[in-house]
Coordinates of C-alpha atoms and ligand atoms in Angstrom, one line a residue:
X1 CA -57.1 -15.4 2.6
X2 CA -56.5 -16.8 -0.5
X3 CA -56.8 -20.7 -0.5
X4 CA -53.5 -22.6 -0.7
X5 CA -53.0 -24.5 -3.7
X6 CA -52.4 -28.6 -3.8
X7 CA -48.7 -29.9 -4.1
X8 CA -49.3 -31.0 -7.6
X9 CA -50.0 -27.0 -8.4
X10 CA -47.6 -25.7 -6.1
X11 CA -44.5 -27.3 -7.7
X12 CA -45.3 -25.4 -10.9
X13 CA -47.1 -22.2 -9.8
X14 CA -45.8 -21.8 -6.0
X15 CA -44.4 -18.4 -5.2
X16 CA -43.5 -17.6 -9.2
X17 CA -45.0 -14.4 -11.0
X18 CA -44.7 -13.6 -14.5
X19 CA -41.7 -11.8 -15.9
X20 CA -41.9 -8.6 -16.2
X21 CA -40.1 -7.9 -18.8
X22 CA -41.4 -10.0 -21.9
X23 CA -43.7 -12.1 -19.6
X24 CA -41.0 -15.5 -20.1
X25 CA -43.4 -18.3 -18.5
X26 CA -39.6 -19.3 -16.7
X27 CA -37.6 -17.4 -14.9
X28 CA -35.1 -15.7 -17.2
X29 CA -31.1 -16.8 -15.8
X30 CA -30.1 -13.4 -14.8
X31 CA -26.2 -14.1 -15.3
X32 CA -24.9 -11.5 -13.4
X33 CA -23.0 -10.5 -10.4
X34 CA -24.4 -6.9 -10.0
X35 CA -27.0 -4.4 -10.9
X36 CA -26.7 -0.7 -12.5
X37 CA -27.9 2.3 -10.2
X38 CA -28.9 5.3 -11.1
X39 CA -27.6 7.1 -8.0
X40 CA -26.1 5.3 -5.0
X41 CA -28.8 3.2 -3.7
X42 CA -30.9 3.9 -6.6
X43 CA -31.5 0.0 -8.1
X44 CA -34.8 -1.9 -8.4
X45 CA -34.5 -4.3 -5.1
X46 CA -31.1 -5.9 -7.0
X47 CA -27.1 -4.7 -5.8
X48 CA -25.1 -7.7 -6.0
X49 CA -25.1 -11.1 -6.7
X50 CA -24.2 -12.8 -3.7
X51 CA -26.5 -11.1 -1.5
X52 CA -29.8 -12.0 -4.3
X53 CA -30.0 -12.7 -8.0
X54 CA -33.3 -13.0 -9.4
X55 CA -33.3 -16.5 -10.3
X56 CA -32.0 -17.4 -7.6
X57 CA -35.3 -15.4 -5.7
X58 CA -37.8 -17.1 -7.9
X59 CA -35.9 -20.6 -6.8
X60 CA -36.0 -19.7 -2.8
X61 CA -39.9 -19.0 -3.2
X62 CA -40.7 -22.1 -5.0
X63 CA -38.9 -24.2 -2.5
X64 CA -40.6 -22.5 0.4
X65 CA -44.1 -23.0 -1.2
X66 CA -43.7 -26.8 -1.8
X67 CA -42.2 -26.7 1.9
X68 CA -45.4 -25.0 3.0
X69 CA -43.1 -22.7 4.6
X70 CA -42.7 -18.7 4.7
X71 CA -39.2 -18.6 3.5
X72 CA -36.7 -20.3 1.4
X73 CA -32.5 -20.2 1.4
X74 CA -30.7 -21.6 -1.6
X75 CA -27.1 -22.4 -1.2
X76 CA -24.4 -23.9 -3.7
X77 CA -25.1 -27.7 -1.4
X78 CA -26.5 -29.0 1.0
X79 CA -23.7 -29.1 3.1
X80 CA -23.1 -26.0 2.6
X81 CA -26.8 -25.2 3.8
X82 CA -26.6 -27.3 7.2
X83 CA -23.3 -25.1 7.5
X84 CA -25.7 -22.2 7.9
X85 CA -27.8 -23.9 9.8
X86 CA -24.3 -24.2 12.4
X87 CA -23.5 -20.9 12.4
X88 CA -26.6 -20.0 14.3
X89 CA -24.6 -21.6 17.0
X90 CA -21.7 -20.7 19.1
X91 CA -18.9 -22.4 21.2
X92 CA -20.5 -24.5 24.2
X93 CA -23.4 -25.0 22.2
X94 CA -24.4 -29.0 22.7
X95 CA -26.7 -30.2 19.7
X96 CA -28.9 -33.6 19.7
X97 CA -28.3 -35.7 16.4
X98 CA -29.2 -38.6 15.0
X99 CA -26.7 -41.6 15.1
X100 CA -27.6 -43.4 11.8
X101 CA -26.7 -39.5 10.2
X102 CA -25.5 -38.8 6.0
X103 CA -21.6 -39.7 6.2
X104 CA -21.2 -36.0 5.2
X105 CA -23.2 -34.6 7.9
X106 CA -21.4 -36.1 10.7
X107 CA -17.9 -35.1 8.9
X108 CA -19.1 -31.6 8.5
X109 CA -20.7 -32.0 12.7
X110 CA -17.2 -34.0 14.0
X111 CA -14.2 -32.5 11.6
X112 CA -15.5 -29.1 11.6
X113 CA -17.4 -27.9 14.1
X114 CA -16.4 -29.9 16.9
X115 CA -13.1 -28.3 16.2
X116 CA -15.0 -24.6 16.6
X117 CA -16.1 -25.9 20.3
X118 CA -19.8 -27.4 19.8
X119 CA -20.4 -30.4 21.4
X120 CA -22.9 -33.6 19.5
X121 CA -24.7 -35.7 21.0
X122 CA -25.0 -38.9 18.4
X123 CA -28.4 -40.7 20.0
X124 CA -31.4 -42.9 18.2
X125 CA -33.8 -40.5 17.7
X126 CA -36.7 -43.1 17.6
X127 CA -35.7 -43.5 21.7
X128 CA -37.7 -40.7 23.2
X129 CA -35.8 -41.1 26.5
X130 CA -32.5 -41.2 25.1
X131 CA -33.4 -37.7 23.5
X132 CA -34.7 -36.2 27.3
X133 CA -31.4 -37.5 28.7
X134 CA -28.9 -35.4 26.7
X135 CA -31.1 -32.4 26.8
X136 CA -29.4 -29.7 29.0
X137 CA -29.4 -25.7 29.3
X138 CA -26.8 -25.5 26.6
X139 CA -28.8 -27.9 24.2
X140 CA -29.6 -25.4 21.1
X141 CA -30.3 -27.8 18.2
X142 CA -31.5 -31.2 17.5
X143 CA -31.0 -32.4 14.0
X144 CA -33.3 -35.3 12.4
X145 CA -33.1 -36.9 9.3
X146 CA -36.2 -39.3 8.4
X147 CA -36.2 -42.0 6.5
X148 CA -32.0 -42.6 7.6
X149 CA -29.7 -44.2 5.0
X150 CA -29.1 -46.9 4.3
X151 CA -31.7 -48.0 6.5
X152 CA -34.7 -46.6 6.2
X153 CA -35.4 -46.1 9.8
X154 CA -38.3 -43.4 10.2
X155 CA -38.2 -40.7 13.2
X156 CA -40.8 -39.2 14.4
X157 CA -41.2 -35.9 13.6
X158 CA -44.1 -34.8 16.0
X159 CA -42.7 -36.4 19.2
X160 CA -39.0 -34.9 19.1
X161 CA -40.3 -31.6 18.7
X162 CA -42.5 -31.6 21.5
X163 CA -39.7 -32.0 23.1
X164 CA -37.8 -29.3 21.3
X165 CA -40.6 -27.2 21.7
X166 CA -40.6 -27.5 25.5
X167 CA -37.0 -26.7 25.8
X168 CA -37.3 -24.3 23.7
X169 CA -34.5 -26.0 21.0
X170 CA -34.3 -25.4 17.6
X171 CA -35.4 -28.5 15.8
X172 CA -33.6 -29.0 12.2
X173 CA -35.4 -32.0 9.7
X174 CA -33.0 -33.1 6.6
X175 CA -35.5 -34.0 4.5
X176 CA -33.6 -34.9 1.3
X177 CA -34.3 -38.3 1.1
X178 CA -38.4 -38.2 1.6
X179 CA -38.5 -35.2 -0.4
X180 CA -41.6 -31.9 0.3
X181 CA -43.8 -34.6 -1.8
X182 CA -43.9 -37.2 1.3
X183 CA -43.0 -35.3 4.1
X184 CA -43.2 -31.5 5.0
X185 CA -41.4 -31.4 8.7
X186 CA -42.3 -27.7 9.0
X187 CA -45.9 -28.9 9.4
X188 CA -44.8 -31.3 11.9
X189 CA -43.7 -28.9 14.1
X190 CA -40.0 -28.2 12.8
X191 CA -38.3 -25.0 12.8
X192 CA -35.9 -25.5 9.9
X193 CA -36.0 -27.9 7.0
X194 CA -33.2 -28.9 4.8
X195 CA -32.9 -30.7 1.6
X196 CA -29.5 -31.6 -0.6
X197 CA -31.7 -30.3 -3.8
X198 CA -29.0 -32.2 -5.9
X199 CA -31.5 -35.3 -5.1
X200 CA -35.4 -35.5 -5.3
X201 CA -36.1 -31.5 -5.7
X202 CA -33.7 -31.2 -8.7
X203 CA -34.2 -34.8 -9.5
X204 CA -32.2 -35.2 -12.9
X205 CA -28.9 -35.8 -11.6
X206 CA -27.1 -32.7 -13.1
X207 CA -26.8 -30.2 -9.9
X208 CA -25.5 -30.1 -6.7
X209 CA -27.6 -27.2 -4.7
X210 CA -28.8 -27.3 -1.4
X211 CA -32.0 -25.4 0.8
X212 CA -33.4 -24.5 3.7
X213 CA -37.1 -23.4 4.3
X214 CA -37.9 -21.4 8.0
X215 CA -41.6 -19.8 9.0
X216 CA -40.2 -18.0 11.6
X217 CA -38.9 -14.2 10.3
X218 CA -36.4 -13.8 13.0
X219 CA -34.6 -17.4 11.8
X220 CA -35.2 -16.2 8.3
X221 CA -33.6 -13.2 8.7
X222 CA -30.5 -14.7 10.9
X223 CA -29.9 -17.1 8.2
X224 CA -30.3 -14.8 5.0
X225 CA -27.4 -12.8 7.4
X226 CA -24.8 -16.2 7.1
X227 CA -25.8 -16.9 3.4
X228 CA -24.6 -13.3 2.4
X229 CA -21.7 -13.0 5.1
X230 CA -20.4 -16.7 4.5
X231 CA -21.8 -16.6 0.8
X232 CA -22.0 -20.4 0.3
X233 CA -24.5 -19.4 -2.8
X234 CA -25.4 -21.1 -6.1
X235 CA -25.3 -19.6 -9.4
X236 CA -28.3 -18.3 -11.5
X237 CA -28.3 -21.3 -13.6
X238 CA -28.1 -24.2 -10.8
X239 CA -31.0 -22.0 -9.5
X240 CA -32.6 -22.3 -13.2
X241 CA -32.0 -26.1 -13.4
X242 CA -33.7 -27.0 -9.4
X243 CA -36.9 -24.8 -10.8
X244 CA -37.0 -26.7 -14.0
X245 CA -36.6 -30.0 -11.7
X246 CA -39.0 -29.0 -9.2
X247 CA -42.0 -28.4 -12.0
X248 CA -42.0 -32.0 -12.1
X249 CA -41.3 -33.0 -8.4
X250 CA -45.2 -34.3 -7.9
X251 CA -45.4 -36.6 -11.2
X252 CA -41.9 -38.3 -10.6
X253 CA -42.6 -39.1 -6.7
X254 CA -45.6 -40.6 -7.3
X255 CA -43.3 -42.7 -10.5
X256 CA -40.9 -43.3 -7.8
X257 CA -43.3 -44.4 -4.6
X258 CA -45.2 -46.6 -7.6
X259 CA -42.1 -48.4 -8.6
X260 CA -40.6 -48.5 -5.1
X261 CA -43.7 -50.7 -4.0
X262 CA -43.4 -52.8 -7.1
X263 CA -39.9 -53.6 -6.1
X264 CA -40.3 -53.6 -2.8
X265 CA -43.0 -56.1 -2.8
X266 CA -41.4 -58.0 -5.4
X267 CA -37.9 -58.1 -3.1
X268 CA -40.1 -59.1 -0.3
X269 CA -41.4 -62.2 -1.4
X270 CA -38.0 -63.5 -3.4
X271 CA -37.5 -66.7 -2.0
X272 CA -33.5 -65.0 -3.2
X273 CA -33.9 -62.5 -0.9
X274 CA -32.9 -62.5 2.7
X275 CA -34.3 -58.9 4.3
X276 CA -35.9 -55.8 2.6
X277 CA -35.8 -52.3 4.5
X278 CA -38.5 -50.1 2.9
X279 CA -41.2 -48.0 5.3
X280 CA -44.6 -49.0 3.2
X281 CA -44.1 -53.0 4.2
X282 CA -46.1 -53.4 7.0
X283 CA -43.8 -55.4 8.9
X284 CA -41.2 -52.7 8.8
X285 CA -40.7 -51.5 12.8
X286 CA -41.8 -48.2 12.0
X287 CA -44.5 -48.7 9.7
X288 CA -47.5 -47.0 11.6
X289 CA -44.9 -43.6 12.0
X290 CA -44.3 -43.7 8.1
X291 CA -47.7 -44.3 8.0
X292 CA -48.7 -41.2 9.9
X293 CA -45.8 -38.7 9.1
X294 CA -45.6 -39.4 5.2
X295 CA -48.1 -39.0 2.2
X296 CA -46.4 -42.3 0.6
X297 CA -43.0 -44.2 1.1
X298 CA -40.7 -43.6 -1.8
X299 CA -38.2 -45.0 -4.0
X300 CA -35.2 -45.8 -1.7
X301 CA -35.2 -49.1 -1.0
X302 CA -31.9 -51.4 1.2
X303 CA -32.2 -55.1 1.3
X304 CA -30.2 -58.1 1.9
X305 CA -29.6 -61.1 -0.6
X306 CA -30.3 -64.6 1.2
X307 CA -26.8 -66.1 2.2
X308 CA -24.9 -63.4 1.0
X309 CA -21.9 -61.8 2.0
X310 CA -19.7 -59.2 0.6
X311 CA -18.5 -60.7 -2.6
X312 CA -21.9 -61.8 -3.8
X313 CA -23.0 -58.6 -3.2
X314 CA -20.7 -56.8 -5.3
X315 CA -21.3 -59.6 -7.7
X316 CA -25.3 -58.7 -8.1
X317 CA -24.2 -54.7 -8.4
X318 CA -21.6 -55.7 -11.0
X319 CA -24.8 -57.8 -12.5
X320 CA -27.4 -54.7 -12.5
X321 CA -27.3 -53.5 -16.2
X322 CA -29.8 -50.6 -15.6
X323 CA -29.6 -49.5 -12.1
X324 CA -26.2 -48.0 -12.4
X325 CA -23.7 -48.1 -9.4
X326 CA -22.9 -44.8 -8.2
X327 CA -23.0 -42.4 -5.4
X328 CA -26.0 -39.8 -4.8
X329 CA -30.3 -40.8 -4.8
X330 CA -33.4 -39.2 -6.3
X331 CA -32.6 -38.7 -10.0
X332 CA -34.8 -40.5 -12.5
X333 CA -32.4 -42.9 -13.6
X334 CA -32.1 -46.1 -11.1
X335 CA -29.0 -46.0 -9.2
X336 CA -27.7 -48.9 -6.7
X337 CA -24.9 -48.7 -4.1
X338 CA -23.1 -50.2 -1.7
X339 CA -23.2 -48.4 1.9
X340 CA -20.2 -50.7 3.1
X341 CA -17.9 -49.8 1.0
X342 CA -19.1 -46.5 -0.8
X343 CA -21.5 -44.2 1.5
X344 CA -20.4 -45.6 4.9
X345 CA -17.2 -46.4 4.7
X346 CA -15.8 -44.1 6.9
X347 CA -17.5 -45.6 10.1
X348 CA -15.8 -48.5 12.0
X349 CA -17.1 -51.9 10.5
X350 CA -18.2 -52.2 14.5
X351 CA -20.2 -49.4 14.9
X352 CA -21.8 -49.8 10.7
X353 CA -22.9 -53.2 11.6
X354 CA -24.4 -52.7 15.0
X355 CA -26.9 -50.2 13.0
X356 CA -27.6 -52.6 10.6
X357 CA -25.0 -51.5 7.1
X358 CA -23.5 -55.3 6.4
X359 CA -21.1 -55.8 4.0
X360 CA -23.9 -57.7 2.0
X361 CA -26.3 -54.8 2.5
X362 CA -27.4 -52.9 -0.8
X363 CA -29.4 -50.1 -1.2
X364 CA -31.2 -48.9 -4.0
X365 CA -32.6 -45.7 -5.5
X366 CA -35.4 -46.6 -7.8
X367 CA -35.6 -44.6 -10.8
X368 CA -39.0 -44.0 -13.0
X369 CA -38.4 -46.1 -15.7
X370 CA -40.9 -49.1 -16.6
X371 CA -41.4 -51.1 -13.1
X372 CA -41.2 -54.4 -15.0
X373 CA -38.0 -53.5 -16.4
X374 CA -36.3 -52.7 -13.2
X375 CA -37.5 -56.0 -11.5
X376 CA -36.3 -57.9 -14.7
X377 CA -32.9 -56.1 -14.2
X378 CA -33.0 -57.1 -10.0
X379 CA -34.0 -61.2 -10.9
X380 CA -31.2 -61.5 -13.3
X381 CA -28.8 -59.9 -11.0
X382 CA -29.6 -62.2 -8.2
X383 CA -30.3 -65.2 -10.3
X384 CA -26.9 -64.7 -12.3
Ligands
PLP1 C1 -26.5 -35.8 -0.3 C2 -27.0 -35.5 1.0 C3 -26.6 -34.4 1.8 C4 -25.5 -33.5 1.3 O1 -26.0 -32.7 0.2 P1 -25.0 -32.2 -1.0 O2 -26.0 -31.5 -1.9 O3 -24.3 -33.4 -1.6 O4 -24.1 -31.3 -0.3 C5 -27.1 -34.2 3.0 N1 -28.1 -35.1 3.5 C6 -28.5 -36.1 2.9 C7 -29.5 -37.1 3.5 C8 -28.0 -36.4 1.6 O5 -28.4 -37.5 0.9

């Protein structure tokens, strides 16, 4: 067998060949919706758009190499891959997720499919038992997502799919916000993993794609059957822009897990700063699983000025000059946000604040620029 590259070479070499037409070192965007034949039937592996495009091919293998798995699905989001994912399903079917789930996740689980008759189960993953006690014969999926937003609480990966594995459930791993550089779930004993692209894989802020990566054939093929039948695909060039964003996946994660710690650290020992929620401080509760599960800890970072409440939180956002305030995670610029009011607004103020998203709560996505530069930016902020 032919040894398996590292990460660093698989984000830039991983499943590509050269073209084989004027040997372009990228992937030529093939903007096209369908393919000449010569006689019905009679095309070179290419009909129509929707079903493959070649850029799009070149895109699927790249994610399934850094993924170390067998295949790889694009689709025009992420949502609109974990829709896929749902449609493996049908009515009666109960799935297991997590409670602290992406806002959009539980509106796609609760305002669509509920609707189409499949029953969710919201538990803390991190409570073993909890997981055994909704478990039944019509359990069919159980859906993770490690580390959580806003905060930063780590599952573990191993131990739900044991139980997965026993009951013979699918087990689905979001892993948009640790990214294939920190965490490869498929390894872990997962049978599908999914990433919002738009974030670490594409990492530059300027495309909305989602994926999913399977080992097993039979999943593969069941899935590749929904992304041409429901056709939730994205175009060649989105395809074009996550390869181009992938190339440079390994250097940027290790900028971002770099300046996460500086911050991190930095956050932690502000005399300014009330509570910091980031998975490589030792004293986070789920340290050791981080520890075990993930190659490093990232650049998403939540923590809680000392004495604050809602306005003077808004007031040190307003203060950030380069962290900009906006929705989404994982580009290179720094971004900052407040779950309260943007990301989890939808949930009861009740229910946010029993899992921990206070008004005064503010999460961070830590960009690569200079480390000293961002901390500057955070001090004057706070001390403003
Ligand atoms: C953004 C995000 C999604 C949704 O992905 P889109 O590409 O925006 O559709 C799903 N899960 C997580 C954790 C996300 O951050």
């Amino acid at each position: 067998m032919k040894k398996k590259m590292h990460f660093n070479s698989r984000v830039i070499h991983g499943g590509q060949k050269l073209d084989e037409s004027f040997g372009a070192v990228m992937p030529p965007i093939y903007q096209t919706s369908t393919y000449a034949q010569t006689t019905p039937g009679g095309h070179k592996g290419y009909e129509y758009s929707r079903t493959h495009n070649p850029t799009r091919t070149a895109l699927e293998n790249a994610l399934a190499s850094i993924e170390s798995g067998k295949h790889g699905l694009a689709f025009g989001s992420g949502l609109a891959a974990m829709d896929a994912v749902l449609k493996l399903l049908k009515p009666g079917d109960e799935i297991i997720a997590t409670h602290d789930l992406y806002g959009g996740s539980y509106r796609l689980f609760t305002k669509i499919f509920e609707i189409f008759d499949l029953k969710f189960h919201f538990v803390d993953l991190q409570n073993i038992n909890e997981i055994e006690s909704k478990v039944n014969k019509k359990t069919k999926l159980i859906w993770v997502e490690t580390p959580t937003n806003p905060m930063m609480n780590i599952v573990d990966i191993q131990a739900v799919s044991n139980i997965s594995q026993s009951n013979s459930i699918l087990l689905a791993v979001d892993n948009t916000f640790a990214s294939p550089y920190l965490q490869n779930p498929l390894l872990l004993g997962a049978d599908i993993v999914m990433h919002s692209a738009t974030k670490y894989i594409a990492g530059h802020s300027d495309v909305i794609l989602g994926a999913l990566i399977v080992n097993s054939d039979d999943l593969e093929e069941r899935l590749r059957f929904i992304q041409n039948a429901s056709g939730a695909v994205p175009g060649p060039m989105d395809c074009f822009l996550t390869l181009r964003g992938i190339k440079t996946l390994a250097v940027r994660m290790e900028r971002h897990c770099y300046n996460g710690k500086k911050i991190a650290e930095f956050l932690n020992k502000s005399p300014l700063i009330e509570k910091v929620y980031w998975p490589g401080l030792i004293d986070h509760p789920n340290h050791l699983i981080a520890k075990k599960q993930m190659n490093d800890f990232g650049g998403m970072i939540s923590f809680i000025p000392k004495g604050s409440n809602y306005e003077n939180a808004i007031k040190i956002i307003e203060n950030l000059k380069i962290f900009t305030l906006a929705e989404s995670l994982g580009g290179v610029e720094s971004l900052s946000g407040h779950p309260a009011s943007m990301t989890h607004a939808s949930i009861p103020k009740k229910i946010r604040e029993k899992s921990g998203v206070l008004d005064s709560l503010i999460r961070l996505s830590v960009g690569i620029e200079d480390s000293q530069d961002l901390i500057d930016d955070i001090e004057q902020a706070v001390n403003h």
